[in-house]
Amino acid sequence: MARDTLTGSRIRERRLILGMRQAELAREAGISASYLNLIEHNRRRIGGKLLVGIAGVLGVEPSMLSEGAEAALISTLREAAADSGAPVAELDRADEFAGRFPGWAEVLAAGHRRIAALERTVETLSDRLTHDPNLAASVHEVLSTAAAIRSTAAILAETGELEPEWRDRFHRNLNEDSLRLSESSRALVSLLDEDGIGADRRGMPQEEAEAFFLSNGFHFPALEDGSATPEDLVRDATSLTGEAARSLAQAMLEQYRADAMLVPLRSLEREISAGGIDPVALARGFGCGLPAVLRRLASLPEDVLGQEAGLVICDASGTLLFRKPVTGFAMPRFGASCPLWPLYAALVNPNVPVRRNVVQYGRNAEAFDCMATAWMQRQPDFGEDPLYRAVMLILPGAKDAQDPQPVGASCRICPRQGCPARREPSILKEEF
């Protein structure tokens, strides 16, 4: 049922909330009770002066009765239904539900948003437990100190009389280990509670390099116009604190500059304006490889590309070497990503373009247009095995997607049951 035909249902719902009788509302609005009954059952359309009058009696804006719930609320309800995994027979009546029961609709939508936020938190914490060396070192320090205290206490408890000198030594060890445990526990709590738990948190060289790219919006005008070199940008970047991070960032910037020379920004803008986003056609037009075009499209500002874009690059081991996040598509920090991503289908079919519409489990109902390809890093010599890398461009809003392929983020946080590609059990229960 269309939203503009539910005005009567909203009038009735608002009247019942206020505890007002139908006859009372009809009298205040200057119409008969029978006519109001037809309106409330959506058998008579209403608008203009009568709608304004009834809205005034009910104490709401006319738009609340004529338009009902916001489109975002209805969209969230549809996402919640899609993410439930169960068939919803009344999916086409989400508008009516939001119009008649806006309070309950908002509760359901808020619950869905909170579940999505909790999933993201679990994903981030799981990823940190797997890949964060600082967290691993802190946990190891706490456990080793606790083991030392337990060992010393066991000696004191199980041994009979000790020489005063040895007893004092054990007591001193207990005191020192207790202080060390206190300090390491505080450090662990501080590490877990710090604000940098999100995507911009640093700690590893690759995280530092990606945070540097993120702070620049993954776009570097100075490299586009040749006014600076990668060395200049790395030297001036105070956020790159380690030598390894600077080396990684410079290698990424060198690739950026090479792609910018192959596919100049202004020419790329004109081609997109004329023919839209067609990577294969763009690669043919610029006489370059498809990987360079995919990387260039992901580096464009949103106002140039016309939409948000994400990017991932992996090597032959499947480890993620570079990530540009995109809203709604979960990416693990490094490695351990879903083997069903088109990125890996491209990796086993080098130089063959792969395009899939995908939907991530446990996220939302939005489909993503994923375009991937793999290429040989350099020409191998006789007797050498080739080294391959793969790149995948991720564009949200694949509205014409037909039966999109379901994928996950990583096995540890994917709720999909019976997945043939699962390599480890999920830490999420079905009822989470």
PDB file of N, CA, C and O in Angstrom, residues 22-51:
ATOM      1  N   GLN A  22     -13.890   8.850  18.304  1.00  0.00           N
ATOM      2  CA  GLN A  22     -14.058   9.203  16.893  1.00  0.00           C
ATOM      3  C   GLN A  22     -15.065  10.343  16.721  1.00  0.00           C
ATOM      4  O   GLN A  22     -14.841  11.276  15.933  1.00  0.00           O
ATOM      5  N   ALA A  23     -16.127  10.284  17.501  1.00  0.00           N
ATOM      6  CA  ALA A  23     -17.149  11.327  17.399  1.00  0.00           C
ATOM      7  C   ALA A  23     -16.593  12.678  17.833  1.00  0.00           C
ATOM      8  O   ALA A  23     -16.933  13.729  17.256  1.00  0.00           O
ATOM      9  N   GLU A  24     -15.735  12.657  18.837  1.00  0.00           N
ATOM     10  CA  GLU A  24     -15.141  13.902  19.333  1.00  0.00           C
ATOM     11  C   GLU A  24     -14.244  14.532  18.284  1.00  0.00           C
ATOM     12  O   GLU A  24     -14.298  15.748  18.040  1.00  0.00           O
ATOM     13  N   LEU A  25     -13.413  13.721  17.642  1.00  0.00           N
ATOM     14  CA  LEU A  25     -12.536  14.245  16.600  1.00  0.00           C
ATOM     15  C   LEU A  25     -13.360  14.767  15.419  1.00  0.00           C
ATOM     16  O   LEU A  25     -13.044  15.830  14.847  1.00  0.00           O
ATOM     17  N   ALA A  26     -14.403  14.034  15.056  1.00  0.00           N
ATOM     18  CA  ALA A  26     -15.249  14.469  13.938  1.00  0.00           C
ATOM     19  C   ALA A  26     -15.900  15.811  14.250  1.00  0.00           C
ATOM     20  O   ALA A  26     -15.973  16.699  13.377  1.00  0.00           O
ATOM     21  N   ARG A  27     -16.383  15.955  15.464  1.00  0.00           N
ATOM     22  CA  ARG A  27     -17.025  17.220  15.844  1.00  0.00           C
ATOM     23  C   ARG A  27     -16.029  18.373  15.803  1.00  0.00           C
ATOM     24  O   ARG A  27     -16.334  19.453  15.280  1.00  0.00           O
ATOM     25  N   GLU A  28     -14.823  18.155  16.335  1.00  0.00           N
ATOM     26  CA  GLU A  28     -13.806  19.211  16.339  1.00  0.00           C
ATOM     27  C   GLU A  28     -13.377  19.570  14.916  1.00  0.00           C
ATOM     28  O   GLU A  28     -13.053  20.725  14.631  1.00  0.00           O
ATOM     29  N   ALA A  29     -13.370  18.574  14.021  1.00  0.00           N
ATOM     30  CA  ALA A  29     -12.941  18.812  12.637  1.00  0.00           C
ATOM     31  C   ALA A  29     -14.072  19.331  11.754  1.00  0.00           C
ATOM     32  O   ALA A  29     -13.838  19.728  10.610  1.00  0.00           O
ATOM     33  N   GLY A  30     -15.304  19.296  12.263  1.00  0.00           N
ATOM     34  CA  GLY A  30     -16.442  19.813  11.496  1.00  0.00           C
ATOM     35  C   GLY A  30     -16.948  18.870  10.444  1.00  0.00           C
ATOM     36  O   GLY A  30     -17.462  19.311   9.402  1.00  0.00           O
ATOM     37  N   ILE A  31     -16.811  17.547  10.669  1.00  0.00           N
ATOM     38  CA  ILE A  31     -17.317  16.557   9.719  1.00  0.00           C
ATOM     39  C   ILE A  31     -18.127  15.532  10.503  1.00  0.00           C
ATOM     40  O   ILE A  31     -18.102  15.490  11.738  1.00  0.00           O
ATOM     41  N   SER A  32     -18.835  14.662   9.774  1.00  0.00           N
ATOM     42  CA  SER A  32     -19.633  13.635  10.435  1.00  0.00           C
ATOM     43  C   SER A  32     -18.743  12.478  10.880  1.00  0.00           C
ATOM     44  O   SER A  32     -17.678  12.229  10.304  1.00  0.00           O
ATOM     45  N   ALA A  33     -19.219  11.771  11.892  1.00  0.00           N
ATOM     46  CA  ALA A  33     -18.461  10.622  12.399  1.00  0.00           C
ATOM     47  C   ALA A  33     -18.369   9.521  11.340  1.00  0.00           C
ATOM     48  O   ALA A  33     -17.355   8.831  11.232  1.00  0.00           O
ATOM     49  N   SER A  34     -19.427   9.354  10.532  1.00  0.00           N
ATOM     50  CA  SER A  34     -19.399   8.320   9.496  1.00  0.00           C
ATOM     51  C   SER A  34     -18.359   8.637   8.423  1.00  0.00           C
ATOM     52  O   SER A  34     -17.670   7.741   7.916  1.00  0.00           O
ATOM     53  N   TYR A  35     -18.230   9.918   8.077  1.00  0.00           N
ATOM     54  CA  TYR A  35     -17.233  10.304   7.080  1.00  0.00           C
ATOM     55  C   TYR A  35     -15.826  10.107   7.644  1.00  0.00           C
ATOM     56  O   TYR A  35     -14.918   9.640   6.941  1.00  0.00           O
ATOM     57  N   LEU A  36     -15.631  10.449   8.911  1.00  0.00           N
ATOM     58  CA  LEU A  36     -14.318  10.229   9.534  1.00  0.00           C
ATOM     59  C   LEU A  36     -13.991   8.748   9.584  1.00  0.00           C
ATOM     60  O   LEU A  36     -12.834   8.350   9.390  1.00  0.00           O
ATOM     61  N   ASN A  37     -15.014   7.908   9.798  1.00  0.00           N
ATOM     62  CA  ASN A  37     -14.784   6.467   9.832  1.00  0.00           C
ATOM     63  C   ASN A  37     -14.281   5.971   8.476  1.00  0.00           C
ATOM     64  O   ASN A  37     -13.362   5.125   8.397  1.00  0.00           O
ATOM     65  N   LEU A  38     -14.852   6.502   7.393  1.00  0.00           N
ATOM     66  CA  LEU A  38     -14.377   6.139   6.054  1.00  0.00           C
ATOM     67  C   LEU A  38     -12.937   6.594   5.832  1.00  0.00           C
ATOM     68  O   LEU A  38     -12.117   5.895   5.235  1.00  0.00           O
ATOM     69  N   ILE A  39     -12.634   7.800   6.334  1.00  0.00           N
ATOM     70  CA  ILE A  39     -11.264   8.319   6.191  1.00  0.00           C
ATOM     71  C   ILE A  39     -10.274   7.438   6.952  1.00  0.00           C
ATOM     72  O   ILE A  39      -9.217   7.062   6.437  1.00  0.00           O
ATOM     73  N   GLU A  40     -10.626   7.081   8.199  1.00  0.00           N
ATOM     74  CA  GLU A  40      -9.703   6.309   9.025  1.00  0.00           C
ATOM     75  C   GLU A  40      -9.466   4.910   8.476  1.00  0.00           C
ATOM     76  O   GLU A  40      -8.443   4.293   8.782  1.00  0.00           O
ATOM     77  N   HIS A  41     -10.371   4.402   7.682  1.00  0.00           N
ATOM     78  CA  HIS A  41     -10.189   3.090   7.063  1.00  0.00           C
ATOM     79  C   HIS A  41      -9.674   3.207   5.634  1.00  0.00           C
ATOM     80  O   HIS A  41      -9.765   2.251   4.848  1.00  0.00           O
ATOM     81  N   ASN A  42      -9.119   4.398   5.317  1.00  0.00           N
ATOM     82  CA  ASN A  42      -8.470   4.648   4.022  1.00  0.00           C
ATOM     83  C   ASN A  42      -9.420   4.452   2.834  1.00  0.00           C
ATOM     84  O   ASN A  42      -8.986   4.073   1.742  1.00  0.00           O
ATOM     85  N   ARG A  43     -10.734   4.711   3.074  1.00  0.00           N
ATOM     86  CA  ARG A  43     -11.708   4.601   1.980  1.00  0.00           C
ATOM     87  C   ARG A  43     -12.045   5.948   1.371  1.00  0.00           C
ATOM     88  O   ARG A  43     -12.776   6.011   0.384  1.00  0.00           O
ATOM     89  N   ARG A  44     -11.553   6.996   1.968  1.00  0.00           N
ATOM     90  CA  ARG A  44     -11.719   8.335   1.424  1.00  0.00           C
ATOM     91  C   ARG A  44     -10.378   9.057   1.545  1.00  0.00           C
ATOM     92  O   ARG A  44      -9.759   9.060   2.600  1.00  0.00           O
ATOM     93  N   ARG A  45      -9.959   9.649   0.457  1.00  0.00           N
ATOM     94  CA  ARG A  45      -8.725  10.428   0.494  1.00  0.00           C
ATOM     95  C   ARG A  45      -8.986  11.752   1.203  1.00  0.00           C
ATOM     96  O   ARG A  45     -10.103  12.262   1.206  1.00  0.00           O
ATOM     97  N   ILE A  46      -7.933  12.300   1.761  1.00  0.00           N
ATOM     98  CA  ILE A  46      -8.061  13.528   2.523  1.00  0.00           C
ATOM     99  C   ILE A  46      -6.878  14.428   2.229  1.00  0.00           C
ATOM    100  O   ILE A  46      -5.758  13.964   2.019  1.00  0.00           O
ATOM    101  N   GLY A  47      -7.132  15.727   2.185  1.00  0.00           N
ATOM    102  CA  GLY A  47      -6.049  16.667   1.934  1.00  0.00           C
ATOM    103  C   GLY A  47      -6.538  18.081   2.156  1.00  0.00           C
ATOM    104  O   GLY A  47      -7.677  18.327   2.574  1.00  0.00           O
ATOM    105  N   GLY A  48      -5.676  19.042   1.871  1.00  0.00           N
ATOM    106  CA  GLY A  48      -6.044  20.446   1.944  1.00  0.00           C
ATOM    107  C   GLY A  48      -6.450  20.896   3.331  1.00  0.00           C
ATOM    108  O   GLY A  48      -5.865  20.523   4.350  1.00  0.00           O
ATOM    109  N   LYS A  49      -7.531  21.708   3.376  1.00  0.00           N
ATOM    110  CA  LYS A  49      -7.960  22.338   4.616  1.00  0.00           C
ATOM    111  C   LYS A  49      -8.402  21.325   5.660  1.00  0.00           C
ATOM    112  O   LYS A  49      -8.140  21.480   6.860  1.00  0.00           O
ATOM    113  N   LEU A  50      -9.088  20.247   5.231  1.00  0.00           N
ATOM    114  CA  LEU A  50      -9.550  19.239   6.179  1.00  0.00           C
ATOM    115  C   LEU A  50      -8.372  18.543   6.858  1.00  0.00           C
ATOM    116  O   LEU A  50      -8.398  18.307   8.079  1.00  0.00           O
ATOM    117  N   LEU A  51      -7.339  18.221   6.082  1.00  0.00           N
ATOM    118  CA  LEU A  51      -6.161  17.581   6.663  1.00  0.00           C
ATOM    119  C   LEU A  51      -5.496  18.502   7.676  1.00  0.00           C
ATOM    120  O   LEU A  51      -5.107  18.073   8.767  1.00  0.00           O
TER     121      LEU A  51
END
